Short mmCIF file of C-alpha atoms in Angstrom, two decimals:
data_model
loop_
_atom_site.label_atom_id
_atom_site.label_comp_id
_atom_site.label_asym_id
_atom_site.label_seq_id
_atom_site.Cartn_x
_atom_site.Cartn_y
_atom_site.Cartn_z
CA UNK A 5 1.72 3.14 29.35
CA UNK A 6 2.39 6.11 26.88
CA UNK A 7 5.46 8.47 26.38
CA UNK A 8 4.92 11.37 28.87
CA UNK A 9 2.26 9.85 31.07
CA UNK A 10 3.15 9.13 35.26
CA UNK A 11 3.56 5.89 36.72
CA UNK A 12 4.93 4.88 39.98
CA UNK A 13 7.75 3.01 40.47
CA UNK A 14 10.26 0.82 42.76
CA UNK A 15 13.99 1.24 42.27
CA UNK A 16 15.09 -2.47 42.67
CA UNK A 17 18.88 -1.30 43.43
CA UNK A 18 20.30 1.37 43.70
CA UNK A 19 24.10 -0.35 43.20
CA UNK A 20 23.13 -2.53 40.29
CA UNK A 21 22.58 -0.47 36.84
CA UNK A 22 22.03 -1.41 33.38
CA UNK A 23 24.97 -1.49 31.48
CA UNK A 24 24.06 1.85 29.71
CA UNK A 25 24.02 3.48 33.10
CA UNK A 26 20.29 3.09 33.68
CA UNK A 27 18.83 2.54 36.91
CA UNK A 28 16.44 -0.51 37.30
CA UNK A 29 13.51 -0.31 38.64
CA UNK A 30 10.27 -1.89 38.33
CA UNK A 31 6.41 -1.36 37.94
CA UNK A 32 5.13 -4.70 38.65
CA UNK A 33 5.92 -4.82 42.74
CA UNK A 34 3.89 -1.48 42.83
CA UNK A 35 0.87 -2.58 40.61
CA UNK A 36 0.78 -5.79 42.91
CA UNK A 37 0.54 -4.43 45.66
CA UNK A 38 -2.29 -1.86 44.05
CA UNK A 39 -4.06 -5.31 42.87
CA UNK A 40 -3.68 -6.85 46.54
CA UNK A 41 -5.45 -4.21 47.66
CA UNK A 42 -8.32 -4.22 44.98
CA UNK A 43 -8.93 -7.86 46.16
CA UNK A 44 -8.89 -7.40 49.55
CA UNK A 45 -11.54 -4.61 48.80
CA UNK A 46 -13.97 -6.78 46.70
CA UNK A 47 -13.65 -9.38 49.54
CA UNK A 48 -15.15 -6.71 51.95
CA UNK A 49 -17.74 -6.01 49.64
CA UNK A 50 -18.54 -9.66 48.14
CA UNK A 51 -17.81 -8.07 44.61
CA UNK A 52 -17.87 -10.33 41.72
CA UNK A 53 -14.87 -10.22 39.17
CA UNK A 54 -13.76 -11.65 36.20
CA UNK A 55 -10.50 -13.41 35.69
CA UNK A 56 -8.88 -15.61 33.08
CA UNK A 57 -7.29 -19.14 33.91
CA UNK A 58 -3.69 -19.45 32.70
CA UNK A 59 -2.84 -22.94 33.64
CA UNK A 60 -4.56 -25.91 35.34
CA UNK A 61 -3.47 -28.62 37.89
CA UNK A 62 -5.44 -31.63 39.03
CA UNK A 63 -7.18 -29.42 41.88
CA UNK A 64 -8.32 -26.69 39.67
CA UNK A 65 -7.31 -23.67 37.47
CA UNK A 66 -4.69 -21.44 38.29
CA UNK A 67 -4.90 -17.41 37.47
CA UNK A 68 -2.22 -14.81 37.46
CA UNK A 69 -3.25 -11.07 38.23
CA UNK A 70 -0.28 -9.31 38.04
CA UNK A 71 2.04 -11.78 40.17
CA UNK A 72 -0.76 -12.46 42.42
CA UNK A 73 -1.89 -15.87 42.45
CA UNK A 74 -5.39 -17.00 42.28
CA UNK A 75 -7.05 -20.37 42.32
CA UNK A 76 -10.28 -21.65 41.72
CA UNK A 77 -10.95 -25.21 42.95
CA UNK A 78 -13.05 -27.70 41.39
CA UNK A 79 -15.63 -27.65 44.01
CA UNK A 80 -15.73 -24.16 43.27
CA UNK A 81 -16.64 -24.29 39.37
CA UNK A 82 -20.19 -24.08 38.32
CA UNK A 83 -21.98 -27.19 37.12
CA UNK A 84 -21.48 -26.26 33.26
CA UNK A 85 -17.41 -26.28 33.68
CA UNK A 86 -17.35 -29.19 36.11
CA UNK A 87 -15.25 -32.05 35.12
CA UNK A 88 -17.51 -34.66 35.70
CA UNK A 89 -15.66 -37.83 34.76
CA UNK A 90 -17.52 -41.12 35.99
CA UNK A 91 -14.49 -43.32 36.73
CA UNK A 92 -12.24 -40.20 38.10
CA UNK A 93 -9.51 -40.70 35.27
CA UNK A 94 -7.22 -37.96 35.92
CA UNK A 95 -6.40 -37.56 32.46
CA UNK A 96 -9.52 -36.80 31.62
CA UNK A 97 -10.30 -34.92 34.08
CA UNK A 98 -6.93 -32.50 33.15
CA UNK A 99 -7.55 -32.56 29.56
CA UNK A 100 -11.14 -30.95 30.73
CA UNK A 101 -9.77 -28.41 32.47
CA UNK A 102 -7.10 -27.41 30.10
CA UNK A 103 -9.96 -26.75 27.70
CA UNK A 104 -10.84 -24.05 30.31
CA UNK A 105 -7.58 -22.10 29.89
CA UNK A 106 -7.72 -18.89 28.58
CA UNK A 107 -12.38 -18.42 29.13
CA UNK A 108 -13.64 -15.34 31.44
CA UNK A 109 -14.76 -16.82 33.99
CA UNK A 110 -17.38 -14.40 36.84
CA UNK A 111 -15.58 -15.44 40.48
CA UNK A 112 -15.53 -13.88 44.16
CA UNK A 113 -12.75 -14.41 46.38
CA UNK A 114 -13.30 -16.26 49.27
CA UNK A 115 -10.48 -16.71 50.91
CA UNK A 116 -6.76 -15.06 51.32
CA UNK A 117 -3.58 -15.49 52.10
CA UNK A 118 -1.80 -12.65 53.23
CA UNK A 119 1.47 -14.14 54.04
CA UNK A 120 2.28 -15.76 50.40
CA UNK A 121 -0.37 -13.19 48.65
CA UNK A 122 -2.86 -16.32 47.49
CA UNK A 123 -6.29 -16.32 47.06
CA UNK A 124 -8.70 -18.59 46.54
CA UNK A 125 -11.82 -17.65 43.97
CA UNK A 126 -14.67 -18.93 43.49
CA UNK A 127 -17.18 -19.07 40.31
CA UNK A 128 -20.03 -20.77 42.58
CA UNK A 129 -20.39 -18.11 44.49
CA UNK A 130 -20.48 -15.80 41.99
CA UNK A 131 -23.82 -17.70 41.18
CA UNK A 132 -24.99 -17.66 44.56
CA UNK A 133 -28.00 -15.12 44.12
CA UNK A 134 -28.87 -16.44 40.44
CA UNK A 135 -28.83 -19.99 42.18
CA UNK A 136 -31.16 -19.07 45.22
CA UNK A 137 -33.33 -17.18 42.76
CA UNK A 138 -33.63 -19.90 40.23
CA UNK A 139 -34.22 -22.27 42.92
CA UNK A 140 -37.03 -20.37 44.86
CA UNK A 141 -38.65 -20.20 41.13
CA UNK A 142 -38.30 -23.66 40.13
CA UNK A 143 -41.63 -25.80 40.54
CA UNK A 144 -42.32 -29.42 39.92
CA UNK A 145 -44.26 -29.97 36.72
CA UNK A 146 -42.98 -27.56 34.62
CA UNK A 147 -40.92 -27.44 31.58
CA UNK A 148 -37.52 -25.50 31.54
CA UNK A 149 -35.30 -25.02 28.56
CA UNK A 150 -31.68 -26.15 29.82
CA UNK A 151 -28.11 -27.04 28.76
CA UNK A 152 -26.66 -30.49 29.44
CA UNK A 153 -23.83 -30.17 31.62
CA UNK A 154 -23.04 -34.01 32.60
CA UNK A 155 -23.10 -37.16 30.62
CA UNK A 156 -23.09 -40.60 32.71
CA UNK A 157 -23.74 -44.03 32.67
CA UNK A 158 -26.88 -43.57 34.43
CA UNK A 159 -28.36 -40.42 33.12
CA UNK A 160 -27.64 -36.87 31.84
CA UNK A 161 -27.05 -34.23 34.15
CA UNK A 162 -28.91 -30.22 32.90
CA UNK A 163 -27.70 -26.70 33.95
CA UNK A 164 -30.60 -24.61 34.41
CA UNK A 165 -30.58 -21.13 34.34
CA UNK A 166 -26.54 -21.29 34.28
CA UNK A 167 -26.19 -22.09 37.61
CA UNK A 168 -28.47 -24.97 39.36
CA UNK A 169 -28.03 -28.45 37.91
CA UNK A 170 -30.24 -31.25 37.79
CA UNK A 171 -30.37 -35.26 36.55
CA UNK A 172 -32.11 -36.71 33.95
CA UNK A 173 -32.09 -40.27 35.30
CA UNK A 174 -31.85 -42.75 31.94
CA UNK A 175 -35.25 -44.12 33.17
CA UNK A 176 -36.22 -40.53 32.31
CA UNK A 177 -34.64 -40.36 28.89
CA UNK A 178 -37.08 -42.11 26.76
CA UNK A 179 -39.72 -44.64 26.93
CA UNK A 180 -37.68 -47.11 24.63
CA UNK A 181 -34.40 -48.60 25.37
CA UNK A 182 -31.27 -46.64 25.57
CA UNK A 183 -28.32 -48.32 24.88
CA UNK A 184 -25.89 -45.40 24.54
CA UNK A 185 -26.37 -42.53 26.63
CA UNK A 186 -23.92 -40.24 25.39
CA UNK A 187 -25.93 -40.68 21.27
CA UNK A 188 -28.57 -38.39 23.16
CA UNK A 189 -26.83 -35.40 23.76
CA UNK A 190 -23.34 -33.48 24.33
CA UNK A 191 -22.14 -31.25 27.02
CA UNK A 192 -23.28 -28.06 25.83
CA UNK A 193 -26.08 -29.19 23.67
CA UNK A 194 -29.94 -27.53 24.65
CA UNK A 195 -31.70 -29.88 26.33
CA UNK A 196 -36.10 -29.35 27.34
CA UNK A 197 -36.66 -31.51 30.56
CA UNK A 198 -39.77 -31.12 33.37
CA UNK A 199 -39.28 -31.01 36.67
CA UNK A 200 -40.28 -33.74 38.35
CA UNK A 201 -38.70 -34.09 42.04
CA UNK A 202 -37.20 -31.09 44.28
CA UNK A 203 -35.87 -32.14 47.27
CA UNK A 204 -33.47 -30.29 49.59
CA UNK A 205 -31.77 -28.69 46.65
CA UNK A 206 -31.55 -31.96 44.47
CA UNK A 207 -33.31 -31.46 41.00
CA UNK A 208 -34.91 -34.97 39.41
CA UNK A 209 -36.01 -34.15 35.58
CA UNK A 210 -37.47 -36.12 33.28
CA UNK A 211 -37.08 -35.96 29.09
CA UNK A 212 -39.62 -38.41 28.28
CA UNK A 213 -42.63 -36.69 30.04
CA UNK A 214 -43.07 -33.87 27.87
CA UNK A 215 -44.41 -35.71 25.44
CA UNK A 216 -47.11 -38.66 25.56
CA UNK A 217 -46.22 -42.37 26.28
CA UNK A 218 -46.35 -44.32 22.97
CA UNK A 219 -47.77 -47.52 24.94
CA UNK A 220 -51.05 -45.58 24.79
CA UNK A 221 -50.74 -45.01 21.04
CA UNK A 222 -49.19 -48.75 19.92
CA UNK A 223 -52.44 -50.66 21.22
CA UNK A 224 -54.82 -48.65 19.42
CA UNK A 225 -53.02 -48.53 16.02
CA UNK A 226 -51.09 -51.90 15.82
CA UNK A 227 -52.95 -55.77 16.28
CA UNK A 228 -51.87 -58.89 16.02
CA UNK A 229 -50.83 -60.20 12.41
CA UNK A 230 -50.22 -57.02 10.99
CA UNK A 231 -46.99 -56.54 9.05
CA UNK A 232 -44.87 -53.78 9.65
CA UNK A 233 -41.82 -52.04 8.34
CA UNK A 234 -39.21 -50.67 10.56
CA UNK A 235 -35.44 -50.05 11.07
CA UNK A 236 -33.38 -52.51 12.34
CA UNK A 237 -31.80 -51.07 15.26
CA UNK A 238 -30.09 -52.88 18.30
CA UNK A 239 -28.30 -56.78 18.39
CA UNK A 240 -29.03 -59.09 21.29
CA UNK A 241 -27.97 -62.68 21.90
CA UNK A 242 -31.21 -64.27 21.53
CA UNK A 243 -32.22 -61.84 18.98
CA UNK A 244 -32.89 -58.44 17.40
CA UNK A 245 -34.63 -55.40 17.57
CA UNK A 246 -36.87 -53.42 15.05
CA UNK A 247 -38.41 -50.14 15.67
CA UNK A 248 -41.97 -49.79 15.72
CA UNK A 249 -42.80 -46.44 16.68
CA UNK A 250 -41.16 -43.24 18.20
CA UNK A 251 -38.80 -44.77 20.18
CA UNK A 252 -40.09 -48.19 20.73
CA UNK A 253 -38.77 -51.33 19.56
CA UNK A 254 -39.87 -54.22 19.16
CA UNK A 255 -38.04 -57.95 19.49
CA UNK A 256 -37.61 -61.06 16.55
CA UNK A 257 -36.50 -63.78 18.39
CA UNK A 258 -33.64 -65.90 16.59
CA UNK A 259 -36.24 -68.19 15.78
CA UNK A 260 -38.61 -66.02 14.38
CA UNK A 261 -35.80 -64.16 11.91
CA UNK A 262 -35.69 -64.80 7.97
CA UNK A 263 -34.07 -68.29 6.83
CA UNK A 264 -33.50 -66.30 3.44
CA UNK A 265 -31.22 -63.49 4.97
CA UNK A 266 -29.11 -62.12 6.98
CA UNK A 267 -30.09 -58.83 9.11
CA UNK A 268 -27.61 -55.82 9.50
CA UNK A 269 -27.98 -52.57 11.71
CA UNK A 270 -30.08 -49.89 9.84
CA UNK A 271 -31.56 -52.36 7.30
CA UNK A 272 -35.18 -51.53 7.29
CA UNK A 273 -37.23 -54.99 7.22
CA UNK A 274 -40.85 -55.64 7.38
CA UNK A 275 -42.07 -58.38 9.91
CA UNK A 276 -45.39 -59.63 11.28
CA UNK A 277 -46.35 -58.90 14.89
CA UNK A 278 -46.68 -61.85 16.70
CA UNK A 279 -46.82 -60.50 20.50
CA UNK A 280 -48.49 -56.88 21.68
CA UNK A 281 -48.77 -57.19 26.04
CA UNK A 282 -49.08 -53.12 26.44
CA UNK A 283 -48.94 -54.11 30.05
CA UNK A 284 -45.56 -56.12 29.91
CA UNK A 285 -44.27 -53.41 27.39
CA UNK A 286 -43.55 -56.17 24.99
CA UNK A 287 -43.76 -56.66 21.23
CA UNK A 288 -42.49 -59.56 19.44
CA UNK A 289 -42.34 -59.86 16.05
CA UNK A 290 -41.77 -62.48 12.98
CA UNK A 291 -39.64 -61.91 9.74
CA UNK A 292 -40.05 -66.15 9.44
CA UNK A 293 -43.96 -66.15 9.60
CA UNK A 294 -44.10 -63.50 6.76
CA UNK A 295 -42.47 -65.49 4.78
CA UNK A 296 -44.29 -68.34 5.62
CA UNK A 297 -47.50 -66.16 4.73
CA UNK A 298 -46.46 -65.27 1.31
CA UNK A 299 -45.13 -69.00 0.44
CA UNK A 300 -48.53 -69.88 1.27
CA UNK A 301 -50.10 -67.51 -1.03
CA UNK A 302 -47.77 -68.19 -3.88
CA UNK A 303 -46.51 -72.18 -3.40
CA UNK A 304 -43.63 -72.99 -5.36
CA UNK A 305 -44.11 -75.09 -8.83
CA UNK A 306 -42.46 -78.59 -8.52
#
């Protein structure tokens, strides 16, 4: 509004007046009733809009356009805004969407109410054509650049192309051990996977097949009784583990470990390989042997 310019208005009462002598009247019923109508229209059309979330509740986010009240369930978000908490903690899954409060978010309304002047948006089908379109173009095999979107016990789930989602199961993470998921990657961080299952809209991807399997590498560049140095990298009860190479590790039993000292996470440690099976996907090693090597070759005076 400017000084000078029209605008239509509602006098609220024509009794009641300011206390200056003013009449009251108001701007807002009008402009709702304008913005009712522009919703109603985009509904006809299937228009997409953008709004901004205000507040949040348990069931979704809440937007105000001009007194009329919108709501966009969380069914309704994409995959990238999703909530996904694995135990359904409804703290977490409020502090989540409170972190949405105050984005653009790209919606269309799908339903009304004309009665209490309520509708309900939606930001998934806003990605309806982009979703189709990525899925028709999706093939199994091929690499796609993504954006994680999920983190779970049991995998990582990717956005790709904004709208269609797909899991990463943790057997498809890496050929070596992983004992915390979440170390991998963050919501929101880039994330290359390949397609490797597409079934009635479900997307399997894998991590660890865009690049070779180290089994094939270990057997022709390691042997028994060679000594190698490596990080120190995961406790176990009957044991620890050293990585080898890339992301494979390989075990000293507690009986194989060094009588002189104690091991520590991220100590890097040199060992003798005792055990390669390739087919078992095993490698045991020997801090207690090397030492048992080099006493040999240098004895001790008496």
């Amino acid at each position: 509004m400017s000084v000078g310019a029209s605008v239509e208005a509602e006098l609220i009462n024509p009794t009641i007046r300011h206390k200056e002598g003013y009449y009251i009247i108001s701007v807002t019923k009008l402009l709702q009733i304008d913005v009712w109508k522009n919703i109603l229209s985009k509904i006809e059309t299937n228009e997409i809009f953008t709004v901004v979330p205000t507040e949040a509740n348990l069931g979704g986010l809440l937007v105000d356009m001009h007194g009329i009240k919108g709501f966009i369930p969380l069914s309704q978000l994409a995959p990238i805004h999703y909530p996904r908490v694995e135990d359904g903690d409804q703290e977490q899954i409020f502090d989540k969407l409170l972190e949405l409060i105050g984005k653009e978010f790209s919606v269309r309304a799908i339903s009304v109410d004309e009665e209490e002047k309520r509708v309900i948006l939606s930001e998934r089908e806003a990605l309806k054509e982009e979703t189709e379109k990525i899925l028709e173009e999706i093939e199994v095999g091929k690499s796609y650049n993504g954006v994680v979107s999920g983190v779970s016990s049991y995998g990582l789930f990717v956005t790709l192309g904004g709208s269609v989602e797909g899991l990463v199961h943790i057997s498809e993470l890496t050929f070596g051990h992983v004992a915390h998921i979440s170390k991998l990657a963050k919501i929101g961080d880039p994330f290359e996977v390949k397609v490797i299952g597409l079934e009635n809209g479900k997307i399997s991807l894998s991590r660890k097949q865009l690049k070779g399997d180290p089994w094939e590498y270990i057997p022709k560049n390691f042997k028994i009784g060679d000594i190698i140095e490596g990080e120190i990298v995961r406790f176990v009860p009957y044991g620890v583990f050293m990585r080898i190479y890339d992301d494979i590790n390989g075990l000293i039993h507690l009986s194989e470990l060094s009588k002189k000292s104690q091991v520590k996470i991220g100590q890097v440690v040199q060992a003798k390989l005792i055990l390669l099976d390739p087919r078992a996907r095993k490698i045991g090693l020997s801090m207690k042997a090397l030492e048992a090597q080099a006493e040999g070759e240098n004895p001790s005076e008496e």
